[in-house]
Amino acid sequence: MEGGGVQVSTWRWVVWVTVMVGNAGGELLLNIGGIFPIHGSDGWQGGQACQPAAMLAMHDVNNRPDLLPGYKLNLAWNDSLCEPGLGAAVMYDLLYNPPTKLMLLGGCSTVCTTIGEAAKMWNLVVLSYGSSSPALSDRQRFPTFFRTHPSATVHNPTRIRVMQKYNWSRVAIIQQAEEVFISTVEDLEVRCKDAGIEIVTRQSFLTDPTDAVRNLKRQDARIIVGLFYVNAARRVLCEIYKNTLYGKSYVWFFIGWYEDNWFENPLQEENLNCTREEMRQAAEGHMTTEALMWNKDNEKTISGMTAGDFRLRLNQALIEKGYENQSNPVGYQEAPLAYDAIWSVALALNKTMERLAAVNKSIEEFTYTNKEIAAELYKAMNATQFLGVSGRVAFSTDGDRIAWTQIEQMIDGRYHKLGYFDVQTDNLTWFNREQWIGGKVPQDRTIVRRQLRTVSLGLFISMCTISSVGAVWALLLLIFTFVHRQRRLIQLSHPACNNITLVGIMLCLGSIFLLGLDGQFVSQQQFPTVCGLRAWCLSLGFTLAYGAMFSKIWRVHRLTTKTKIENKRVEPWKLYVMVGSFVVVDVIVLSVWQAVDPLQRTLEVFPLEKPKDAVEDIKIKPELEHCESRHNTIWLGLLYGYKGLLLIFGLFLAYETRSIKLKQINDSRLVGMSIYNVVVLCLITAPVTLVISTQQDASFAFVSLAIIFCCFLSMALVFVPKIVEIVRHPGERVESSGETAPSKEEEERYQKLLHENEDMQRLIAEKEEKIRLLKLKLQERAAVRSREQASENHVIDPSHHTRLRQGGRPAVRIVTPDASSAADDAMVPRINFDISESYL
Ligand code: ABU
């Protein structure tokens, strides 16, 4: 292979010959400049195969007597390493060193962008055999630029056609930050948009693709278009392996002009952290698109060779250059383009010479300031058409080559042709040779299955069964109360309030059924109705059950705290009014809520989950239904606030009247206990359910059990003692209805007893104070005695000693009411005094 030094000497030799000799074997030299990327480390080093191909063309052109008669075409060239700066330097060398160059030949997009933009200043046509950047199609910026290499945009319609073939409508893009790829992606984005394909993400990197590849994974990219030079492609592939972005769920589209074994070499030199085997694994199944660069029909081309003949000659030339394996040199694919580029130059020069001859001018008159000949050269190049080894060569108005594209796939480590696409006719020729890892066309996204989280059936049935039992039990208690309505025991327990409590309990138990009615039972349209029913049922049930108990305990409190008899009288209707007003407040709040801001079905969406036993590539998206209004917090705050106050006030009343036993309301203490129970459970349940609201089963179970527990305990506390009493004394006389309410005398006697009780308590307090004082006196006296004894300790009176031991010590026994009977007998406390008389 020719080294940089060898090329420089070749170049100098050509210059010397041209300047010093001026012709070759009597023929005049037509000089063109060539820039080939050969020895670089980044970008496209396609000069390795393109330069020998160009030299073959030079030979063939110069051996054609009908072409450039009397002239020989001469190529002065140098290596640009595919670096734009160096490319510019090579161009200046070519231009500022004689002889004058008639045209420039270039390869590698980054270099051609530089020279293509500058060449107009020297009125030079630039023809590129190896630059794909779509940016080069800008005629304003590159007015004298032509290329035998098709623009990279020809890949985009092909990619889109393949995506449409497999119904992929969600793709991602990763690109190296070079103008060639940026402009390709811009074109791809526009085309994708037109085709209705969503670009989920566009990742770009300068040298290190680590983060860009990671981001692709994060975005759940499945169909990914990668645009980069081959060195960067190796780095990307290694990251693909590390991030497991390959296999049955992914399809990568790479550029098709890399060498066949691009992913295997050179890994060590490029410090890649992946083995060959890993690279092979990651590369398996990827697709490539590439413009056809070899004439696929075995027809004779302008040079008299077929593409096959050209391949043989090129291979031979490469072997002579030291390339053992002909597919190894970079640019092997593009070699026909370089060959045809020289032919295009020769044909254009030929045509220009003819045109100039017609006006008595010669091509030798060309200088970098000669616009006329430059225009002729441009026109001739623009009109050039021939059949070359790369196919039909023709240039569009933008100077682009029009070409077919081919699609390949890597199957078992080798590229296999899948088909061809002719963008002009939108014709896709497909061989059906594609193979998919896993035997199935990969999806363009994770299929997300929505899954409604519903209360488990077992739990729902269990809770409904228990609540039904409770509701039936409440109904039986209603019947029981009605049947025994004449009994004094029932009459003095305020049966109407008890009945209201039972109705409330039935409603609360019924709300359990509504709470469990979710998306598995009702439609989305019916769900808001269920939401409303839940609120009404539970709220009214609570108000009736708790309100009735509250009114009872409130009555007890009134009876025991007012001093005047008339004030102590609480008419039964007042209790109904109290419960009724609670209900009215409920109805008003619920009605306004429903009218202004009704409860709606809202969905809480949870993070995606992997299905437990999924073979398919799917994810589960759990959803949970909630009943919510727009201003949910305000409505709940209103309802909870008002009920919370009721609960706390009820708790206070129950505490205040904890040891009071009233004849008029014989079950007041049990109702008080029931209120404790309700308050405690409500205060625990409300905040806990807010915390566990995302767990439908736990939340439903917790609320249901709290309701069940409250209802069952209230029924048990209030009614079981009555049932037991009636069962024990079934034959007890049934009182007349006239005796249900206490008579005036009874009421007065009761009030008298209350006064006596108060007097007694005062007396007890006085006595206790007296006892305390006496105890003090006793202690003082005992202290004086012991001092006296100490002073007289020389005389011990045995009889006195004995007397003290035998009962001379004063005895005080205070009998207080025992704890258990205290509650029951709180209305009549007892204190027994037993103070030894001898002591007093
Ligand atoms: N086919 C090689 C293209 C190289 C480039 O556009 O730079």
PDB file of N, CA and C and ligand atoms in Angstrom, residues 43-44 46 82 107-110 129-133 136 147 149 180-181 229 255 257 290 293 334 337, ligand 1:
ATOM      1  N   GLY A  43     -13.820   8.872  10.366  1.00  0.00           N
ATOM      2  CA  GLY A  43     -14.471   9.200   9.105  1.00  0.00           C
ATOM      3  C   GLY A  43     -14.414   8.038   8.134  1.00  0.00           C
ATOM      4  N   TRP A  44     -14.370   8.386   6.863  1.00  0.00           N
ATOM      5  CA  TRP A  44     -14.423   7.356   5.814  1.00  0.00           C
ATOM      6  C   TRP A  44     -13.109   7.364   5.045  1.00  0.00           C
ATOM      7  N   GLY A  46     -12.222   5.834   2.358  1.00  0.00           N
ATOM      8  CA  GLY A  46     -12.572   5.104   1.125  1.00  0.00           C
ATOM      9  C   GLY A  46     -11.566   5.239   0.005  1.00  0.00           C
ATOM     10  N   CYS A  82      -9.536  12.164   5.444  1.00  0.00           N
ATOM     11  CA  CYS A  82     -10.957  12.489   5.725  1.00  0.00           C
ATOM     12  C   CYS A  82     -11.048  13.547   6.820  1.00  0.00           C
ATOM     13  N   GLY A 107     -13.414  12.946  -2.081  1.00  0.00           N
ATOM     14  CA  GLY A 107     -14.167  11.911  -1.381  1.00  0.00           C
ATOM     15  C   GLY A 107     -14.240  12.244   0.093  1.00  0.00           C
ATOM     16  N   CYS A 108     -15.248  11.734   0.760  1.00  0.00           N
ATOM     17  CA  CYS A 108     -15.514  11.949   2.203  1.00  0.00           C
ATOM     18  C   CYS A 108     -16.265  13.278   2.370  1.00  0.00           C
ATOM     19  N   SER A 109     -17.447  13.195   2.956  1.00  0.00           N
ATOM     20  CA  SER A 109     -18.351  14.360   3.019  1.00  0.00           C
ATOM     21  C   SER A 109     -17.745  15.563   3.711  1.00  0.00           C
ATOM     22  N   THR A 110     -17.035  15.317   4.817  1.00  0.00           N
ATOM     23  CA  THR A 110     -16.530  16.465   5.582  1.00  0.00           C
ATOM     24  C   THR A 110     -15.518  17.263   4.743  1.00  0.00           C
ATOM     25  N   TYR A 129     -16.638  11.271  -5.695  1.00  0.00           N
ATOM     26  CA  TYR A 129     -16.953   9.842  -5.856  1.00  0.00           C
ATOM     27  C   TYR A 129     -17.388   9.245  -4.521  1.00  0.00           C
ATOM     28  N   GLY A 130     -17.219  10.029  -3.419  1.00  0.00           N
ATOM     29  CA  GLY A 130     -17.477   9.412  -2.103  1.00  0.00           C
ATOM     30  C   GLY A 130     -17.950  10.398  -1.057  1.00  0.00           C
ATOM     31  N   SER A 131     -19.024  11.095  -1.353  1.00  0.00           N
ATOM     32  CA  SER A 131     -19.604  11.930  -0.288  1.00  0.00           C
ATOM     33  C   SER A 131     -21.114  11.844  -0.377  1.00  0.00           C
ATOM     34  N   SER A 132     -21.704  11.506   0.764  1.00  0.00           N
ATOM     35  CA  SER A 132     -23.143  11.218   0.791  1.00  0.00           C
ATOM     36  C   SER A 132     -23.945  12.328   1.438  1.00  0.00           C
ATOM     37  N   SER A 133     -23.264  13.322   1.989  1.00  0.00           N
ATOM     38  CA  SER A 133     -23.990  14.331   2.772  1.00  0.00           C
ATOM     39  C   SER A 133     -25.078  15.019   1.962  1.00  0.00           C
ATOM     40  N   LEU A 136     -24.718  18.641   0.681  1.00  0.00           N
ATOM     41  CA  LEU A 136     -23.995  18.977  -0.550  1.00  0.00           C
ATOM     42  C   LEU A 136     -24.931  19.200  -1.744  1.00  0.00           C
ATOM     43  N   ARG A 147     -21.642  14.821  -7.955  1.00  0.00           N
ATOM     44  CA  ARG A 147     -21.129  13.593  -7.332  1.00  0.00           C
ATOM     45  C   ARG A 147     -21.693  12.350  -8.013  1.00  0.00           C
ATOM     46  N   HIS A 149     -21.534   9.660  -6.227  1.00  0.00           N
ATOM     47  CA  HIS A 149     -22.046   9.002  -5.010  1.00  0.00           C
ATOM     48  C   HIS A 149     -23.445   9.538  -4.721  1.00  0.00           C
ATOM     49  N   VAL A 180     -22.946  15.551   7.635  1.00  0.00           N
ATOM     50  CA  VAL A 180     -23.490  14.542   6.728  1.00  0.00           C
ATOM     51  C   VAL A 180     -24.660  13.796   7.369  1.00  0.00           C
ATOM     52  N   PHE A 181     -24.519  13.461   8.642  1.00  0.00           N
ATOM     53  CA  PHE A 181     -25.579  12.695   9.300  1.00  0.00           C
ATOM     54  C   PHE A 181     -26.702  13.598   9.808  1.00  0.00           C
ATOM     55  N   TYR A 229     -20.030   7.135  10.969  1.00  0.00           N
ATOM     56  CA  TYR A 229     -18.931   6.517  10.246  1.00  0.00           C
ATOM     57  C   TYR A 229     -18.591   5.197  10.926  1.00  0.00           C
ATOM     58  N   ILE A 255     -25.867   2.073   8.085  1.00  0.00           N
ATOM     59  CA  ILE A 255     -25.509   2.466   6.726  1.00  0.00           C
ATOM     60  C   ILE A 255     -24.863   1.254   6.047  1.00  0.00           C
ATOM     61  N   TRP A 257     -22.613   1.066   3.574  1.00  0.00           N
ATOM     62  CA  TRP A 257     -21.336   1.118   2.876  1.00  0.00           C
ATOM     63  C   TRP A 257     -20.128   0.774   3.730  1.00  0.00           C
ATOM     64  N   GLU A 290     -28.401   0.788   1.324  1.00  0.00           N
ATOM     65  CA  GLU A 290     -27.323   1.426   0.594  1.00  0.00           C
ATOM     66  C   GLU A 290     -27.712   1.606  -0.856  1.00  0.00           C
ATOM     67  N   MET A 293     -24.157   0.635  -5.910  1.00  0.00           N
ATOM     68  CA  MET A 293     -22.931   1.235  -6.413  1.00  0.00           C
ATOM     69  C   MET A 293     -22.260   0.363  -7.464  1.00  0.00           C
ATOM     70  N   GLU A 334     -17.456   1.671  -3.000  1.00  0.00           N
ATOM     71  CA  GLU A 334     -17.573   2.919  -3.757  1.00  0.00           C
ATOM     72  C   GLU A 334     -16.602   2.973  -4.944  1.00  0.00           C
ATOM     73  N   LEU A 337     -17.793   3.992  -8.230  1.00  0.00           N
ATOM     74  CA  LEU A 337     -18.143   5.423  -8.310  1.00  0.00           C
ATOM     75  C   LEU A 337     -16.907   6.244  -8.666  1.00  0.00           C
TER      76      LEU A 337
HETATM   77  N1  ABU B   1     -20.051   5.952   1.067  1.00  0.00           N
HETATM   78  C1  ABU B   1     -19.152   6.696   1.722  1.00  0.00           C
HETATM   79  C2  ABU B   1     -19.641   8.054   2.053  1.00  0.00           C
HETATM   80  C3  ABU B   1     -18.672   8.786   2.854  1.00  0.00           C
HETATM   81  C4  ABU B   1     -19.135  10.143   3.247  1.00  0.00           C
HETATM   82  O1  ABU B   1     -20.210  10.570   2.898  1.00  0.00           O
HETATM   83  O2  ABU B   1     -18.354  10.816   3.885  1.00  0.00           O
END
